[in-house]
Short mmCIF file of C-alpha atoms in Angstrom, two decimals:
data_model
loop_
_atom_site.label_atom_id
_atom_site.label_comp_id
_atom_site.label_asym_id
_atom_site.label_seq_id
_atom_site.Cartn_x
_atom_site.Cartn_y
_atom_site.Cartn_z
CA MET B 1082 57.89 17.80 9.12
CA LYS B 1083 55.44 15.04 8.87
CA VAL B 1084 53.28 15.50 6.13
CA ALA B 1085 49.51 13.88 4.69
CA PHE B 1086 49.05 11.47 2.13
CA PRO B 1087 45.74 13.80 0.11
CA LEU B 1088 43.64 11.15 0.58
CA THR B 1089 44.16 11.13 4.74
CA ARG B 1090 43.38 14.73 4.42
CA ILE B 1091 39.63 13.90 3.99
CA PHE B 1092 39.51 10.62 4.89
CA ASP B 1093 40.72 8.22 8.30
CA ARG B 1094 43.37 5.33 7.82
CA SER B 1095 40.39 3.07 7.31
CA SER B 1096 39.12 4.38 4.47
CA THR B 1097 42.12 5.34 2.72
CA VAL B 1098 43.53 1.90 3.49
CA PHE B 1099 40.00 1.17 1.54
CA VAL B 1100 40.10 3.51 -1.44
CA LEU B 1101 43.54 2.40 -2.16
CA LEU B 1102 42.21 -1.22 -2.45
CA LEU B 1103 39.65 -0.47 -4.57
CA ALA B 1104 41.06 1.64 -7.07
CA THR B 1105 43.81 -0.97 -6.84
CA SER B 1106 40.91 -3.97 -8.05
CA ALA B 1107 39.08 -2.22 -10.71
CA ILE B 1108 42.94 -2.16 -12.29
CA ALA B 1109 43.62 -5.07 -10.98
CA VAL B 1110 39.95 -6.97 -12.20
CA PRO B 1111 40.23 -5.30 -16.32
CA LEU B 1112 43.57 -6.59 -16.46
CA LEU B 1113 43.16 -10.67 -15.24
CA ASN B 1114 40.85 -10.46 -17.20
CA LEU B 1115 42.21 -9.01 -20.68
CA LEU B 1116 45.88 -10.12 -20.46
CA VAL B 1117 45.81 -13.38 -18.50
CA PRO B 1118 44.75 -16.90 -20.77
CA ALA B 1119 41.41 -18.36 -19.19
CA ALA B 1120 43.58 -21.57 -18.15
CA SER B 1121 45.54 -19.91 -15.38
CA PRO B 1122 44.13 -19.89 -12.82
CA PHE B 1123 44.54 -16.27 -11.95
CA HIS B 1124 41.49 -15.50 -14.86
CA ILE B 1125 38.54 -13.90 -14.57
CA SER B 1126 35.96 -14.58 -16.39
CA SER B 1127 33.69 -12.21 -18.22
CA TYR B 1128 30.75 -12.82 -16.01
CA LEU B 1129 32.41 -12.37 -12.81
CA VAL B 1130 34.37 -8.84 -14.83
CA ALA B 1131 30.54 -7.72 -15.33
CA LEU B 1132 28.93 -9.14 -11.81
CA PHE B 1133 31.90 -7.63 -10.49
CA GLY B 1134 31.06 -3.62 -12.30
CA LYS B 1135 26.68 -3.78 -11.21
CA TYR B 1136 27.73 -4.11 -8.13
CA LEU B 1137 30.25 -0.85 -8.08
CA CYS B 1138 26.69 0.48 -9.93
CA TYR B 1139 24.73 -0.86 -6.65
CA ALA B 1140 27.86 0.74 -4.41
CA ILE B 1141 27.55 3.73 -6.05
CA LEU B 1142 23.57 4.08 -5.33
CA ALA B 1143 23.76 2.77 -2.02
CA LEU B 1144 26.77 6.03 -0.91
CA SER B 1145 24.19 8.31 -2.77
CA ILE B 1146 22.04 7.43 0.06
CA ASP B 1147 24.47 7.14 2.68
CA LEU B 1148 25.73 10.84 1.96
CA ILE B 1149 21.01 12.32 2.44
CA TRP B 1150 20.59 9.51 5.28
CA GLY B 1151 23.22 9.02 7.31
CA TYR B 1152 24.49 12.79 7.42
CA CYS B 1153 21.74 14.57 6.67
CA GLY B 1154 18.71 12.53 8.56
CA ILE B 1155 16.93 12.64 4.74
CA LEU B 1156 15.04 8.68 4.37
CA SER B 1157 14.29 8.25 0.57
CA LEU B 1158 12.46 4.99 -0.15
CA GLY B 1159 12.62 6.39 -3.46
CA HIS B 1160 16.11 6.88 -4.57
CA GLY B 1161 15.55 3.74 -7.40
CA ALA B 1162 14.03 6.08 -9.53
CA PHE B 1163 16.87 8.98 -9.56
CA PHE B 1164 19.53 5.78 -10.76
CA ALA B 1165 16.81 4.90 -13.11
CA LEU B 1166 16.29 7.27 -14.45
CA GLY B 1167 19.93 8.03 -15.88
CA GLY B 1168 19.93 3.90 -16.17
CA TYR B 1169 17.09 5.58 -19.57
CA ALA B 1170 19.13 8.42 -20.87
CA MET B 1171 22.59 6.01 -21.58
CA GLY B 1172 19.64 3.52 -22.54
CA MET B 1173 17.97 6.48 -25.15
CA TYR B 1174 21.89 6.53 -26.08
CA MET B 1175 22.68 3.26 -27.00
CA MET B 1176 19.01 3.18 -29.05
CA ARG B 1177 19.66 5.76 -30.93
CA GLN B 1178 23.61 3.71 -32.29
CA ILE B 1179 21.58 0.36 -33.29
CA GLY B 1180 20.64 3.25 -36.01
CA THR B 1181 19.97 0.33 -39.53
CA ARG B 1182 20.82 -2.66 -37.62
CA GLY B 1183 17.61 -3.29 -36.07
CA VAL B 1184 15.20 -5.38 -36.53
CA TYR B 1185 13.03 -3.09 -39.02
CA ALA B 1186 16.53 -1.39 -40.60
CA ASN B 1187 15.18 2.16 -39.54
CA PRO B 1188 17.46 4.90 -39.22
CA ILE B 1189 15.64 7.10 -36.70
CA LEU B 1190 12.74 5.40 -34.74
CA PRO B 1191 13.66 2.19 -32.14
CA ASP B 1192 12.26 -0.71 -32.95
CA PHE B 1193 9.36 -0.26 -30.92
CA MET B 1194 8.86 3.00 -32.25
CA VAL B 1195 8.48 1.10 -35.26
CA PHE B 1196 6.77 -1.84 -34.23
CA LEU B 1197 3.93 0.58 -32.93
CA ASN B 1198 3.77 2.52 -35.41
CA TRP B 1199 5.07 6.14 -34.38
CA PRO B 1200 5.14 8.01 -37.54
CA GLU B 1201 8.77 10.22 -36.15
CA LEU B 1202 11.07 10.80 -33.71
CA PRO B 1203 9.60 12.12 -30.47
CA VAL B 1204 11.42 15.86 -29.34
CA TYR B 1205 12.56 14.44 -25.99
CA TRP B 1206 14.28 12.09 -28.76
CA TYR B 1207 16.89 14.32 -30.09
CA GLY B 1208 19.73 14.85 -29.17
CA PHE B 1209 20.67 11.57 -27.75
CA GLN B 1210 23.49 9.81 -30.49
CA TYR B 1211 25.24 12.26 -29.94
CA PHE B 1212 26.93 10.94 -26.02
CA ALA B 1213 28.24 13.98 -24.22
CA TYR B 1214 24.38 15.16 -24.34
CA ALA B 1215 23.44 11.59 -23.09
CA LEU B 1216 26.35 11.67 -20.54
CA LEU B 1217 24.71 15.56 -19.75
CA MET B 1218 21.14 14.13 -19.41
CA VAL B 1219 22.26 11.06 -17.02
CA ILE B 1220 22.91 14.48 -14.34
CA LEU B 1221 20.85 16.57 -15.27
CA VAL B 1222 17.11 14.73 -15.92
CA PRO B 1223 17.72 13.54 -11.57
CA GLY B 1224 19.49 16.34 -10.92
CA VAL B 1225 16.19 18.21 -11.68
CA LEU B 1226 13.40 16.17 -11.29
CA ALA B 1227 15.19 15.98 -7.66
CA PHE B 1228 15.57 20.05 -7.18
CA VAL B 1229 11.97 20.22 -7.65
CA PHE B 1230 10.86 17.83 -4.81
CA GLY B 1231 13.41 19.35 -2.32
CA TRP B 1232 12.15 22.69 -3.15
CA PHE B 1233 8.54 22.23 -2.71
CA ALA B 1234 9.28 18.36 0.23
CA PHE B 1235 12.43 20.83 2.17
CA ARG B 1236 9.91 23.94 1.85
CA SER B 1237 7.13 22.40 3.22
CA ARG B 1238 9.25 20.90 6.49
CA VAL B 1239 8.18 17.04 4.96
CA THR B 1240 10.26 14.97 7.40
CA GLY B 1241 10.26 11.91 8.54
CA VAL B 1242 7.94 9.13 7.51
CA TYR B 1243 6.18 11.56 5.81
CA LEU B 1244 8.96 12.86 3.06
CA SER B 1245 10.33 8.64 2.63
CA ILE B 1246 6.44 7.63 2.09
CA ILE B 1247 5.94 10.89 -0.47
CA THR B 1248 9.77 9.50 -2.30
CA GLN B 1249 8.16 6.45 -2.71
CA ALA B 1250 5.15 7.41 -3.58
CA MET B 1251 7.14 9.40 -6.44
CA THR B 1252 8.96 5.89 -7.96
CA PHE B 1253 5.09 5.15 -7.97
CA ALA B 1254 4.40 7.34 -10.01
CA LEU B 1255 6.92 6.72 -12.53
CA LEU B 1256 6.43 2.85 -12.31
CA LEU B 1257 3.07 3.77 -13.58
CA ALA B 1258 3.87 6.02 -16.30
CA PHE B 1259 7.09 4.27 -17.55
CA PHE B 1260 4.82 0.91 -18.13
CA ARG B 1261 2.63 2.87 -21.12
CA ASN B 1262 4.03 2.57 -24.38
CA ASP B 1263 2.68 6.16 -24.64
CA MET B 1264 5.49 8.12 -22.79
CA GLY B 1265 8.30 6.45 -26.32
CA LEU B 1266 10.30 4.94 -24.06
CA GLY B 1267 9.25 0.54 -24.80
CA GLY B 1268 6.82 0.81 -22.43
CA ASN B 1269 6.56 -2.39 -20.25
CA ASN B 1270 9.30 -4.32 -22.28
CA GLY B 1271 11.35 -1.21 -21.65
CA MET B 1272 14.84 -1.22 -23.32
CA THR B 1273 17.68 -4.13 -24.73
CA ASP B 1274 19.19 -5.22 -27.81
CA PHE B 1275 22.12 -2.61 -27.29
CA LYS B 1276 24.66 -2.85 -29.94
CA ASP B 1277 27.74 -0.85 -29.48
CA ILE B 1278 28.90 1.70 -27.47
CA LEU B 1279 31.08 5.38 -28.30
CA GLY B 1280 31.66 2.89 -31.23
CA PHE B 1281 32.46 -0.30 -29.32
CA SER B 1282 31.14 -3.53 -28.47
CA VAL B 1283 28.93 -3.99 -25.79
CA GLN B 1284 30.05 -7.58 -25.74
CA ALA B 1285 33.17 -7.13 -25.84
CA ASP B 1286 36.00 -8.45 -23.30
CA GLY B 1287 37.53 -4.96 -24.21
CA THR B 1288 34.26 -3.10 -22.76
CA ARG B 1289 33.31 -4.81 -20.06
CA ALA B 1290 36.54 -4.84 -18.62
CA VAL B 1291 36.79 -0.66 -19.61
CA LEU B 1292 33.06 -0.56 -17.64
CA CYS B 1293 33.74 -2.49 -14.98
CA PHE B 1294 36.62 -0.07 -14.35
CA ALA B 1295 34.34 3.70 -15.27
CA SER B 1296 32.35 1.77 -12.75
CA ALA B 1297 34.61 1.37 -9.87
CA LEU B 1298 36.27 4.65 -10.59
CA ALA B 1299 33.27 6.57 -10.88
CA LEU B 1300 32.58 5.44 -6.99
CA ALA B 1301 35.68 6.10 -5.92
CA ILE B 1302 35.69 9.64 -7.46
CA PHE B 1303 32.45 10.06 -5.56
CA LEU B 1304 33.57 8.39 -2.19
CA VAL B 1305 35.65 11.43 -2.52
CA ILE B 1306 33.59 13.69 -3.31
CA SER B 1307 31.14 12.31 -0.92
CA GLY B 1308 34.39 12.66 2.63
CA ALA B 1309 34.73 15.94 1.22
CA VAL B 1310 31.74 17.56 1.47
CA VAL B 1311 30.75 15.11 5.15
CA GLY B 1312 34.30 16.98 5.93
CA SER B 1313 34.15 20.33 5.77
CA ARG B 1314 31.44 22.95 7.62
CA PHE B 1315 29.09 21.79 5.37
CA GLY B 1316 29.27 18.75 6.16
CA LYS B 1317 28.74 19.25 9.69
CA ALA B 1318 26.23 21.85 9.66
CA LEU B 1319 25.00 18.73 7.77
CA THR B 1320 25.14 16.54 10.31
CA ALA B 1321 23.55 18.77 13.18
CA VAL B 1322 20.67 19.48 10.97
CA ARG B 1323 20.12 15.04 11.28
CA ASP B 1324 20.61 15.55 14.57
CA ALA B 1325 18.30 19.06 15.56
CA GLU B 1326 16.97 20.09 12.97
CA SER B 1327 14.78 22.80 14.59
CA ARG B 1328 17.36 23.74 16.56
CA MET B 1329 19.63 24.48 13.85
CA ARG B 1330 16.12 26.83 12.90
CA PHE B 1331 16.66 28.87 15.85
CA LEU B 1332 20.35 29.91 14.86
CA GLY B 1333 19.02 30.95 11.27
CA TYR B 1334 20.13 28.56 9.47
CA ARG B 1335 18.90 28.13 5.35
CA VAL B 1336 17.90 24.47 6.54
CA GLU B 1337 16.50 23.75 3.53
CA GLY B 1338 19.06 25.46 1.19
CA TYR B 1339 21.53 22.31 2.91
CA LYS B 1340 19.27 19.90 2.55
CA LEU B 1341 18.48 20.14 -0.96
CA PHE B 1342 22.42 21.05 -1.91
CA VAL B 1343 22.31 17.23 -0.73
CA PHE B 1344 19.48 15.71 -1.60
CA VAL B 1345 20.55 16.97 -6.06
CA LEU B 1346 23.86 15.67 -5.37
CA SER B 1347 22.76 12.26 -4.34
CA ALA B 1348 20.11 11.81 -6.95
CA ALA B 1349 22.66 13.17 -9.97
CA MET B 1350 25.07 10.12 -8.09
CA ALA B 1351 22.20 7.96 -8.28
CA GLY B 1352 21.66 8.91 -12.44
CA VAL B 1353 25.30 8.26 -12.45
CA ALA B 1354 25.27 4.42 -11.38
CA GLY B 1355 22.43 4.05 -13.41
CA ALA B 1356 24.32 5.26 -16.27
CA LEU B 1357 26.88 2.32 -16.24
CA TYR B 1358 24.44 -0.09 -14.55
CA VAL B 1359 23.16 0.28 -18.63
CA PRO B 1360 25.89 -0.86 -20.82
CA GLN B 1361 26.84 -3.86 -18.38
CA VAL B 1362 23.20 -5.57 -17.58
CA GLY B 1363 21.52 -4.95 -21.46
CA ILE B 1364 18.49 -3.87 -20.99
CA ILE B 1365 16.34 -0.56 -18.61
CA ASN B 1366 12.85 -1.22 -17.90
CA PRO B 1367 10.53 0.21 -15.22
CA SER B 1368 10.89 -2.02 -12.96
CA GLU B 1369 14.16 -0.47 -12.08
CA PHE B 1370 11.52 2.20 -10.70
CA SER B 1371 10.12 -0.60 -9.04
CA PRO B 1372 9.96 1.21 -4.75
CA GLY B 1373 10.62 -2.34 -4.31
CA ASN B 1374 14.44 -1.53 -5.32
CA SER B 1375 14.90 1.58 -3.67
CA ILE B 1376 13.84 -0.66 0.10
CA GLU B 1377 16.51 -3.05 -1.12
CA ALA B 1378 18.64 0.00 -1.97
CA VAL B 1379 18.40 1.58 1.92
CA LEU B 1380 19.07 -2.43 3.59
CA TRP B 1381 22.30 -2.30 1.74
CA VAL B 1382 23.26 0.48 3.30
CA ALA B 1383 21.85 -0.19 7.06
CA VAL B 1384 23.71 -4.09 6.76
CA GLY B 1385 27.55 -2.22 5.27
CA GLY B 1386 26.69 0.99 8.54
CA ARG B 1387 24.97 5.10 7.38
CA GLY B 1388 26.65 6.62 8.36
CA THR B 1389 29.88 5.91 7.39
CA LEU B 1390 31.01 6.15 3.64
CA ILE B 1391 32.39 2.63 2.85
CA GLY B 1392 30.12 1.01 5.25
CA PRO B 1393 27.33 1.02 2.56
CA VAL B 1394 29.83 0.21 -0.36
CA ILE B 1395 30.49 -2.48 1.69
CA GLY B 1396 26.92 -3.76 2.90
CA ALA B 1397 26.19 -3.29 -1.72
CA PHE B 1398 28.73 -5.77 -2.14
CA ILE B 1399 27.41 -8.16 0.63
CA VAL B 1400 23.94 -8.46 0.27
CA ASN B 1401 24.30 -8.58 -3.30
CA PHE B 1402 26.92 -11.35 -3.30
CA GLY B 1403 24.63 -13.39 -0.86
CA LYS B 1404 22.31 -12.66 -3.00
CA THR B 1405 23.62 -13.97 -5.80
CA TRP B 1406 24.76 -16.61 -4.45
CA LEU B 1407 21.35 -17.52 -2.60
CA THR B 1408 19.33 -17.42 -6.08
CA GLY B 1409 22.26 -20.38 -7.55
CA ALA B 1410 22.59 -22.33 -4.20
CA LEU B 1411 18.83 -22.12 -2.16
CA PRO B 1412 16.83 -20.84 -4.92
CA GLU B 1413 13.33 -22.23 -2.87
CA VAL B 1414 14.94 -20.26 0.61
CA TRP B 1415 16.58 -17.40 -0.62
CA LEU B 1416 14.06 -14.71 0.62
CA PHE B 1417 13.31 -16.24 3.70
CA ALA B 1418 17.72 -16.25 4.48
CA LEU B 1419 18.11 -13.07 3.10
CA GLY B 1420 14.66 -10.97 5.35
CA ALA B 1421 16.74 -13.60 8.04
CA MET B 1422 19.62 -11.29 7.53
CA PHE B 1423 18.28 -7.94 7.43
CA ILE B 1424 16.78 -9.28 11.52
CA ALA B 1425 19.94 -10.19 12.14
CA VAL B 1426 21.57 -6.79 11.50
CA THR B 1427 19.14 -4.92 12.71
CA LEU B 1428 18.42 -6.13 16.26
CA PHE B 1429 23.00 -7.62 16.69
CA LEU B 1430 24.48 -4.83 14.28
CA PRO B 1431 22.64 -1.22 14.22
CA ARG B 1432 25.42 0.45 13.22
CA GLY B 1433 26.16 -2.17 10.62
CA VAL B 1434 28.84 -4.73 9.61
CA VAL B 1435 31.64 -0.92 10.22
CA GLY B 1436 30.67 0.03 13.54
CA LEU B 1437 31.16 -4.22 14.00
CA TRP B 1438 34.75 -3.52 13.56
CA SER B 1439 34.64 -0.28 15.08
CA GLN B 1440 33.21 -1.56 18.85
CA ILE B 1441 35.80 -4.67 18.27
CA ARG B 1442 38.46 -2.12 18.11
CA THR B 1443 36.91 -0.52 21.23
CA ARG B 1444 37.15 -2.87 23.54
CA GLY B 1445 40.23 -4.57 22.46
CA ALA B 1446 41.61 -0.75 23.73
CA THR B 1447 38.98 -0.80 27.25
CA ARG B 1448 40.88 -4.65 27.21
CA LYS B 1449 44.65 -2.96 26.88
CA ALA B 1450 42.98 0.29 29.21
CA ARG B 1451 42.29 -2.07 32.12
CA VAL B 1452 45.48 -4.01 32.69
CA PRO B 1453 48.31 -2.85 35.18
CA ALA B 1454 51.15 -1.58 33.37
#
């Protein structure tokens, strides 16, 4: 009797291999940074570890968008808001850990509050000195916002481009709100100068390696969760909602419930991505709410291939690696180069990079079938 590997019940063979490679990289990259001498050609610098960790966070964000766009047909142009809210929740925890080590040495108030003459800590900052509470807020705040937004939007049957515009308007509204100093969240400067997380210095190589590993682990977990969701009967109903929403309503399905569940799950994933992103880059400010960031994340999904799970992950790595390389090698033309890449993908790779590989395999199989025995 053939025994299936547990992951093959969720993914196909290529996806299973990708998840295993991701798990291997999550272990290998930190070890090559911490255990291999700097003079060795196999050594990975702390800069590359942090860069890899940042790309992993972007990949989680892309996966969260693919879950709603690729499998449910909800094109959100505001998912950067959930990413930023998760980042702010983690930033608030890390600011509470600074204490007397800040510029003004106030044991309770962050430096920006002392500078702005805040008399006391706002109520919504209470509890963020505890990591467990902050972790809860990382998931709860984006999830609650997504639930409230989705409840009204989906019950009102707002779909298509109208929903995309509303999500972008939500993100822009949050951008303007977080720019205000009276929000008590750092205003336009945001939060920075973090010292440690869980008692470990955020600048230490070991901490960066652990954060990178945690990002890869979170991505692998979310890939498994997403695979389980889309491979279930619930996932089949999601795909049917994407392809024929009116017919699903006619058959008696509560389409709003399906959309709301996957939208909240996607928002929570984006929040976790933002929380892992902040300690690795060392700053969080209102620019993360920029509508352009959300649009760029959608492009990662398109480049990789929406509706494939692993496609958005690959797309996030390809686009951001290209962005990193081009900003250093060709700073004057990198925006044009990225724009050309997006246009080329739209015209010649409508199913993304993963779709190209599927087309090559299909053509190869077709040619073999035409060859006479």
